[in-house]
CSV table of C-alpha atoms in Angstrom, one decimal:
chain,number,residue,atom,x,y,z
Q,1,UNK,CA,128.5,102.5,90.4
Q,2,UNK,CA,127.0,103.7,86.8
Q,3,UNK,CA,128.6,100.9,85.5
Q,4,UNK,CA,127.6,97.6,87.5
Q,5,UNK,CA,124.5,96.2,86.3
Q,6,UNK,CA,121.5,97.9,87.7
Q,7,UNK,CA,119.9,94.4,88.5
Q,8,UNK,CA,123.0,93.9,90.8
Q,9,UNK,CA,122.5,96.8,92.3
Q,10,UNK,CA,119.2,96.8,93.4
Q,11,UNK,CA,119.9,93.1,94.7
Q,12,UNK,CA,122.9,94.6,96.8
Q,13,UNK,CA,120.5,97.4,98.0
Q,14,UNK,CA,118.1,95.0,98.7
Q,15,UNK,CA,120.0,92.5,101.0
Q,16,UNK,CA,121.4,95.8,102.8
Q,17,UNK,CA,118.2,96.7,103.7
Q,18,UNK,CA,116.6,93.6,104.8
Q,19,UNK,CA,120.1,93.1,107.1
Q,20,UNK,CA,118.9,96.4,108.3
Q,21,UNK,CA,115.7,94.8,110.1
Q,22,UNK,CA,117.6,91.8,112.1
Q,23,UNK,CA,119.2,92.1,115.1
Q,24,UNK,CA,122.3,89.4,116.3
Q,25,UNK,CA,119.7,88.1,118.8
Q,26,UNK,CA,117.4,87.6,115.8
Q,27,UNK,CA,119.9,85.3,114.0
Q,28,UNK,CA,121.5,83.6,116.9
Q,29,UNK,CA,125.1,85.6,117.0
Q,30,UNK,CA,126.0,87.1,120.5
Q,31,UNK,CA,125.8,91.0,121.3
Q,32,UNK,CA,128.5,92.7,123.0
Q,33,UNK,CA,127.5,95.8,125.3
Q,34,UNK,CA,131.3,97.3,124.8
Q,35,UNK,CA,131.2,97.1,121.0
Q,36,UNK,CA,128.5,100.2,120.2
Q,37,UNK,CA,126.6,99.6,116.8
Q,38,UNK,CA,127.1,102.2,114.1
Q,39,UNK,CA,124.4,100.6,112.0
Q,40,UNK,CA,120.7,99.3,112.0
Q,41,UNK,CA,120.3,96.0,112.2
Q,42,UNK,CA,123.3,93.6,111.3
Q,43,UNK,CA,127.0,94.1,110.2
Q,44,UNK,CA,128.2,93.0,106.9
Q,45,UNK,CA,130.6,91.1,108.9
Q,46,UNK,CA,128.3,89.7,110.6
Q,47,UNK,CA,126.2,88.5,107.5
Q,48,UNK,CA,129.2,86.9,106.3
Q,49,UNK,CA,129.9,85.0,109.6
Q,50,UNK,CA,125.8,83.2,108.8
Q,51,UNK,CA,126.6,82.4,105.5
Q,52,UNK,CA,130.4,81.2,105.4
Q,53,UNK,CA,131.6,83.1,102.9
Q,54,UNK,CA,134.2,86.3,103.4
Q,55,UNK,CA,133.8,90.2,104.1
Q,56,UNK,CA,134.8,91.3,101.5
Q,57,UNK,CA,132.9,88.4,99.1
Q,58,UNK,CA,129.5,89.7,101.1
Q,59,UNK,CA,130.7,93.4,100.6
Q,60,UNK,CA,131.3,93.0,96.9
Q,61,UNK,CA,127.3,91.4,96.5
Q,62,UNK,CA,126.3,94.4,98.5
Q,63,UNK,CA,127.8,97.1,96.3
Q,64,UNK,CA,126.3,95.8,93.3
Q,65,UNK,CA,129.8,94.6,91.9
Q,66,UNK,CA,129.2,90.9,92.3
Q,67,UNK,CA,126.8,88.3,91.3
Q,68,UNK,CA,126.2,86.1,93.9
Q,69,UNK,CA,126.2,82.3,93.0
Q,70,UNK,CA,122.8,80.5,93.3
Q,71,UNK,CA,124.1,78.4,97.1
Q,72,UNK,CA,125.4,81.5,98.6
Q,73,UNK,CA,122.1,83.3,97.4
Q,74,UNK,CA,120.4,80.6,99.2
Q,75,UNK,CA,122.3,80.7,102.3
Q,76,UNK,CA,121.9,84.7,102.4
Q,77,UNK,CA,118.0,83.9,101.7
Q,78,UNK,CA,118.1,82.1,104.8
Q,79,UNK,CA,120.7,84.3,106.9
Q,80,UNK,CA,118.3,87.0,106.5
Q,81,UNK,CA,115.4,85.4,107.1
Q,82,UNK,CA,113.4,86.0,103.3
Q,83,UNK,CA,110.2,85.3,103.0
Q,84,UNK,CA,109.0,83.7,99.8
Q,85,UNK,CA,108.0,86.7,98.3
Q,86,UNK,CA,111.7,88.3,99.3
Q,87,UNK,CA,113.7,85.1,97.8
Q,88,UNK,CA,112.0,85.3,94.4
Q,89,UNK,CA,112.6,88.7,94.0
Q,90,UNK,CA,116.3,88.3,95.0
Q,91,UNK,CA,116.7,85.4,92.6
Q,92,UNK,CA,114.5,87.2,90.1
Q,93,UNK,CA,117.3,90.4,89.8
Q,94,UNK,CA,120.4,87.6,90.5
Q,95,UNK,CA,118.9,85.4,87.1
Q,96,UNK,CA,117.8,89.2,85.4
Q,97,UNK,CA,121.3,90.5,85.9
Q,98,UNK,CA,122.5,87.9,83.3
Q,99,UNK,CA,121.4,89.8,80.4
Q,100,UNK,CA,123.3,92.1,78.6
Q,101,UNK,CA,120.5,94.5,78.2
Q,102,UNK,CA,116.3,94.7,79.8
Q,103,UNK,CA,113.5,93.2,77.6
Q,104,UNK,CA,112.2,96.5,76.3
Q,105,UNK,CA,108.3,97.2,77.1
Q,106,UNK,CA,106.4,97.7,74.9
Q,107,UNK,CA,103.5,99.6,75.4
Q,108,UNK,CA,100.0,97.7,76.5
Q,109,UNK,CA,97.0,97.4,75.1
Q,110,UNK,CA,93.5,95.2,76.2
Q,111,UNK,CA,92.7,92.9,73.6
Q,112,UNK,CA,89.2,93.9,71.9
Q,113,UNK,CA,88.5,90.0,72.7
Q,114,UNK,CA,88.9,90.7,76.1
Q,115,UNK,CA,87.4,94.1,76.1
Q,116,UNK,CA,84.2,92.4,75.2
Q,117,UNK,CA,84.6,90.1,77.8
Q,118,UNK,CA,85.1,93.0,80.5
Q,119,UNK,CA,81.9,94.3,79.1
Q,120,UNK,CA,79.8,91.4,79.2
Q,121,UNK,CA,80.6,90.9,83.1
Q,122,UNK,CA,77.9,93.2,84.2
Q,123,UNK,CA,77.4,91.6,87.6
Q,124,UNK,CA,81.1,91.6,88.4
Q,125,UNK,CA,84.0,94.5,88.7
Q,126,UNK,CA,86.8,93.7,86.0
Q,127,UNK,CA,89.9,95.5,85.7
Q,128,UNK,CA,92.8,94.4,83.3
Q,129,UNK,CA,96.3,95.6,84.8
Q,130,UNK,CA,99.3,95.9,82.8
Q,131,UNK,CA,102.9,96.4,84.1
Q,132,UNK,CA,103.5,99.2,87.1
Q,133,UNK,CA,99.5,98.6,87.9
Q,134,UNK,CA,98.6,100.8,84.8
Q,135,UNK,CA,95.1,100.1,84.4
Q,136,UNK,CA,94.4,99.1,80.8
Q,137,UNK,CA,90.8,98.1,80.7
Q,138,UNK,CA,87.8,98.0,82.9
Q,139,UNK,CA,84.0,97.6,82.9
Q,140,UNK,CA,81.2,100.1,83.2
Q,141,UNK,CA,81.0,98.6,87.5
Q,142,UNK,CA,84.7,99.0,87.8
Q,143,UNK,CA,83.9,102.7,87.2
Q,144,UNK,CA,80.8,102.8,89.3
Q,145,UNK,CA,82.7,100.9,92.1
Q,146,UNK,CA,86.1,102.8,92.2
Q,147,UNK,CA,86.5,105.6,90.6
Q,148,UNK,CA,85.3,107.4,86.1
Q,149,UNK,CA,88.3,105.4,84.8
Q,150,UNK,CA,87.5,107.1,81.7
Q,151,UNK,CA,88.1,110.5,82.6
Q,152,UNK,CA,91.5,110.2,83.7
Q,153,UNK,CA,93.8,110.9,80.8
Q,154,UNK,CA,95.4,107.6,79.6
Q,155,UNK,CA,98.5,108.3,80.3
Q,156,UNK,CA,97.6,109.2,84.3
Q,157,UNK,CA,96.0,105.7,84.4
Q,158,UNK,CA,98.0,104.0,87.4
Q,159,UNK,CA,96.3,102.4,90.2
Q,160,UNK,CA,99.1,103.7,92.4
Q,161,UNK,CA,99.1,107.0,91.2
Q,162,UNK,CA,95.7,106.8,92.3
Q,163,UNK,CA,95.8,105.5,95.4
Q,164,UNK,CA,98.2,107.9,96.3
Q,165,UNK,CA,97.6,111.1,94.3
Q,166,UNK,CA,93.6,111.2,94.4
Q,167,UNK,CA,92.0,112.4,97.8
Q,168,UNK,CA,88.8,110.0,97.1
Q,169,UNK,CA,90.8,106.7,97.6
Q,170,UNK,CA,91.8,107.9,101.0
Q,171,UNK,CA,87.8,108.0,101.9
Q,172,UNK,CA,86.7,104.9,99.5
Q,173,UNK,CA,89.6,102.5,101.6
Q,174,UNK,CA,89.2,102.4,105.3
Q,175,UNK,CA,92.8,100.4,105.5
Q,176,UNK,CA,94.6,103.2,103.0
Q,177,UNK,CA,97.7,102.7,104.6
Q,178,UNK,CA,97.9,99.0,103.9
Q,179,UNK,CA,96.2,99.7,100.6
Q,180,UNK,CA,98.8,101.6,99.8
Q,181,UNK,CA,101.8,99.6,101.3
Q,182,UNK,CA,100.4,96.9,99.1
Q,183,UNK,CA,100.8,98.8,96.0
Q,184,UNK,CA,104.5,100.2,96.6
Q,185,UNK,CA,105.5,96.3,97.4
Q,186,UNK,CA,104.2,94.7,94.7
Q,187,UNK,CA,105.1,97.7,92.0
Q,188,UNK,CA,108.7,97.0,93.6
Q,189,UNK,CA,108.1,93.3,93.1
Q,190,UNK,CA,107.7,94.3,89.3
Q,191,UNK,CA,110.6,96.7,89.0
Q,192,UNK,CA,112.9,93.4,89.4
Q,193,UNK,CA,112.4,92.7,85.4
Q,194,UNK,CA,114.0,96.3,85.1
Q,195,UNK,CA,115.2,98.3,87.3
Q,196,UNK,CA,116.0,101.0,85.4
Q,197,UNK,CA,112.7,101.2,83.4
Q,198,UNK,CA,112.2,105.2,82.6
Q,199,UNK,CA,108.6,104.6,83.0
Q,200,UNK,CA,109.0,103.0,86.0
Q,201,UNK,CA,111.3,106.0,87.1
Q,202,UNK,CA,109.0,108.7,86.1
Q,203,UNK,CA,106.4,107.0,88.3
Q,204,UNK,CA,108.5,106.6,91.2
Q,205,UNK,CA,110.4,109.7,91.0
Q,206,UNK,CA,106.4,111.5,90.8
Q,207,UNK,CA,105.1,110.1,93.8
Q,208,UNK,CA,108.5,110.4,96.0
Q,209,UNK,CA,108.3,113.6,95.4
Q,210,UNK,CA,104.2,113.8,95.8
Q,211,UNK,CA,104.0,111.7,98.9
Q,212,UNK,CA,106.5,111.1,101.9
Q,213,UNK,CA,105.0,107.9,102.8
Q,214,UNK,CA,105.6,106.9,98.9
Q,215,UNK,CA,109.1,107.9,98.7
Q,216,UNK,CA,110.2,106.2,102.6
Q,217,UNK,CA,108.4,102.9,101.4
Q,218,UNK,CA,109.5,102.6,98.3
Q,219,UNK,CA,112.8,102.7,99.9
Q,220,UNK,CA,112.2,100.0,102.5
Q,221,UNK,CA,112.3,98.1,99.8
Q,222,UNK,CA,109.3,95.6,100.4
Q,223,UNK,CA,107.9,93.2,98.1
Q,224,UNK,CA,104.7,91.3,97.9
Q,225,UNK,CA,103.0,89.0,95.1
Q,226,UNK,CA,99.1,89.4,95.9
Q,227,UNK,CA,96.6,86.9,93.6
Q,228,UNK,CA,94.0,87.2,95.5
Q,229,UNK,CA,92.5,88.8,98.8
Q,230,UNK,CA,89.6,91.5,100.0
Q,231,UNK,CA,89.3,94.9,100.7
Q,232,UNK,CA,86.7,97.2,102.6
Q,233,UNK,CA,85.7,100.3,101.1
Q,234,UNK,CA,83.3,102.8,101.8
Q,235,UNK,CA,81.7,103.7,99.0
Q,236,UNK,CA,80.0,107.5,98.4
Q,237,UNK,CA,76.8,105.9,97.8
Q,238,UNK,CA,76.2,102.7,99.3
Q,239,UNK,CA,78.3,102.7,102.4
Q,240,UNK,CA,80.3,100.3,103.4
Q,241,UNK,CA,81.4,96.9,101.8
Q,242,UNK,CA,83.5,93.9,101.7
Q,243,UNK,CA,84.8,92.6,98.6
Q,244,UNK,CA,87.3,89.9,97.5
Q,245,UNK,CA,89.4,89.9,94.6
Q,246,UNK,CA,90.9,87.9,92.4
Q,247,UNK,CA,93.7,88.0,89.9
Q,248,UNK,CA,94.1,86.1,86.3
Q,249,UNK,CA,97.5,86.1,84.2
Q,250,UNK,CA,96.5,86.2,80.7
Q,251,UNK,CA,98.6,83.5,79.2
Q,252,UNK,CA,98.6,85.5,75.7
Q,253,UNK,CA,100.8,88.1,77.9
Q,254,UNK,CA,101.4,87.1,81.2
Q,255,UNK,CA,102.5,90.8,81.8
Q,256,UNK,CA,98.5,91.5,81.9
Q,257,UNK,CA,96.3,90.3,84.8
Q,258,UNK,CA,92.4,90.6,85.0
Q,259,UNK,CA,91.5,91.3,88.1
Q,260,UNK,CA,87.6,90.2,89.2
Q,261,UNK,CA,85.6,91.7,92.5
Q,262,UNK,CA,82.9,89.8,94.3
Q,263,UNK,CA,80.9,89.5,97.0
Q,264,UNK,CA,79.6,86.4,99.3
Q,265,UNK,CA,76.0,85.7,98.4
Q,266,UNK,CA,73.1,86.9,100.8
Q,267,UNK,CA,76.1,89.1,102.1
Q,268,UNK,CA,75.1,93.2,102.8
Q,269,UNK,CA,77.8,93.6,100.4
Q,270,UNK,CA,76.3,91.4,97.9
Q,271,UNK,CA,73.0,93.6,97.7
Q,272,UNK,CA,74.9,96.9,97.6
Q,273,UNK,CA,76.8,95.1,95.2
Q,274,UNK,CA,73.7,95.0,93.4
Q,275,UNK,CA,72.4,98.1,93.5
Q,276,UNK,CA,75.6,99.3,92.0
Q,277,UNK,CA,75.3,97.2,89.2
Q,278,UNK,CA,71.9,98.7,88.4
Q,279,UNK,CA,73.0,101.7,88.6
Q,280,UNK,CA,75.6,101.0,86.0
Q,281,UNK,CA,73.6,99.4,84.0
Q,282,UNK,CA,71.1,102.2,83.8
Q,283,UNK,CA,73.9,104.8,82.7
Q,284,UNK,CA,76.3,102.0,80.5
Q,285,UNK,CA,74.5,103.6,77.3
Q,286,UNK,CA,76.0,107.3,78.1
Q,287,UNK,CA,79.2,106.1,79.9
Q,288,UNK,CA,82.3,105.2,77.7
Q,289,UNK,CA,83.2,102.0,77.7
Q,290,UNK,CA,87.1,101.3,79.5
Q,291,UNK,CA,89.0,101.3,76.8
Q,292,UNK,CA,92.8,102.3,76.9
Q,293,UNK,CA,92.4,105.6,75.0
């Protein structure tokens, strides 16, 4: 297995574990009583049968030693019933697993252009992401909304780290658990451009072993894309609050994303939204500014 692209095999463990979550009712294929099944969910065979193609062809995909061609990934797409999100991640490591060897990541830094800009948005949270949810930049209400960005060590600074490592994000998000599903789908989502990314492993292998939720997620193998949405959070100070977010690909490196927080005017959460901002404002002479350092 060592040997077969690692963007074919994530693809064939993939498609094994979204046939996992169908049933033959599901898909339309009939269900014998005297024929007990050994597996979750649906036979390779059975997989085949939907999309036309052979056993072994579909067994071959599956075990990472064969690239599927872009009308039988369709038809498996639809055989398994892939959501948007699902297909482009499929096609993402079918295309990926092309190259010889992954683009190599270099390491991210916020532009001092849109550092300033972070700092200027003293009304508004502003984060800037970078690949695997590090957080590379923020804003002095960032910190006074979520958590002192700037005294986490920079290599530590991962939004899923946090969210699963640091006992204050349980209390600040009412919803952890979808918080956190969240994060683990779309930090899979981004492991498609390289599967094999040591970063990326050091990360996951960290939190499997930190977290048991973590490590049976991250094997579920979910993905999710996520531009925009809201969360609730409870803050220490203010109480409770409802906030949407939005995300913006910088186009200068589309591996970045700022990520802005608001509130709907003459909302509760508007004023505490407020008060926070004062309160930041008040200390954003002592407090360091969120640069990656």
């Amino acid at each position: 297995m060592a040997d077969r692209p690692p963007h074919l095999r994530e693809l064939g463990e993939f498609l094994k574990a979204r046939r996992s979550e169908l049933t033959p009712a599901a898909v339309g294929l009939p269900e014998y009583e005297h024929a007990p099944r050994r597996v979750a969910g649906l036979r390779r065979e059975e997989v085949a049968q939907l999309v036309a193609i052979s056993t072994d062809y579909y067994t071959r995909i599956e075990q990472g030693r064969l690239a599927p061609s872009e009308p039988v990934l369709a038809a498996l797409a639809g055989a398994l019933r892939l959501t948007d999100d699902q297909r482009d991640y499929a096609e993402n490591l079918a295309r990926l697993a092309e190259r010889r060897t992954p683009a190599r990541r270099r390491p991210k830094l916020v532009r001092p252009q849109i550092q300033r800009l972070l700092d200027q948005l003293t009304d508004t949270p502003a984060m800037v992401f970078g690949p695997h949810l590090d957080i590379l930049g923020w804003n002095d209400l960032a910190s006074t909304l979520l958590t002192d960005f700037a005294a986490i060590p920079a290599a530590q600074r991962n939004y899923v780290r946090m969210v699963f490592t640091d006992p204050a994000m349980r209390e600040l998000y009412p919803e952890w658990e979808s918080v956190a599903r969240t994060c683990v789908s779309i930090l899979r989502m981004d492991a498609a451009a390289n599967p094999t990314d040591p970063k990326l492993s050091a990360l996951v292998g960290e939190l499997s072993i930190a977290d048991e939720q973590f490590r049976q997620w991250w094997a579920a193998r979910h993905v999710a894309h996520q531009e925009f949405g809201s969360k609730r959070l409870n803050h220490p100070a203010v109480g409770e609050l409802t906030l949407d977010w939005d995300t913006f690909r910088y186009t200068g490196d589309p591996e970045q994303q700022l990520v802005l927080w608001s509130a709907e005017p003459g909302s509760t959460s508007h004023d505490k939204l407020r008060i926070l901002a004062s309160w930041s404002a008040t200390s954003a002479a002592t407090a360091p500014s969120g640069s990656s350092g």
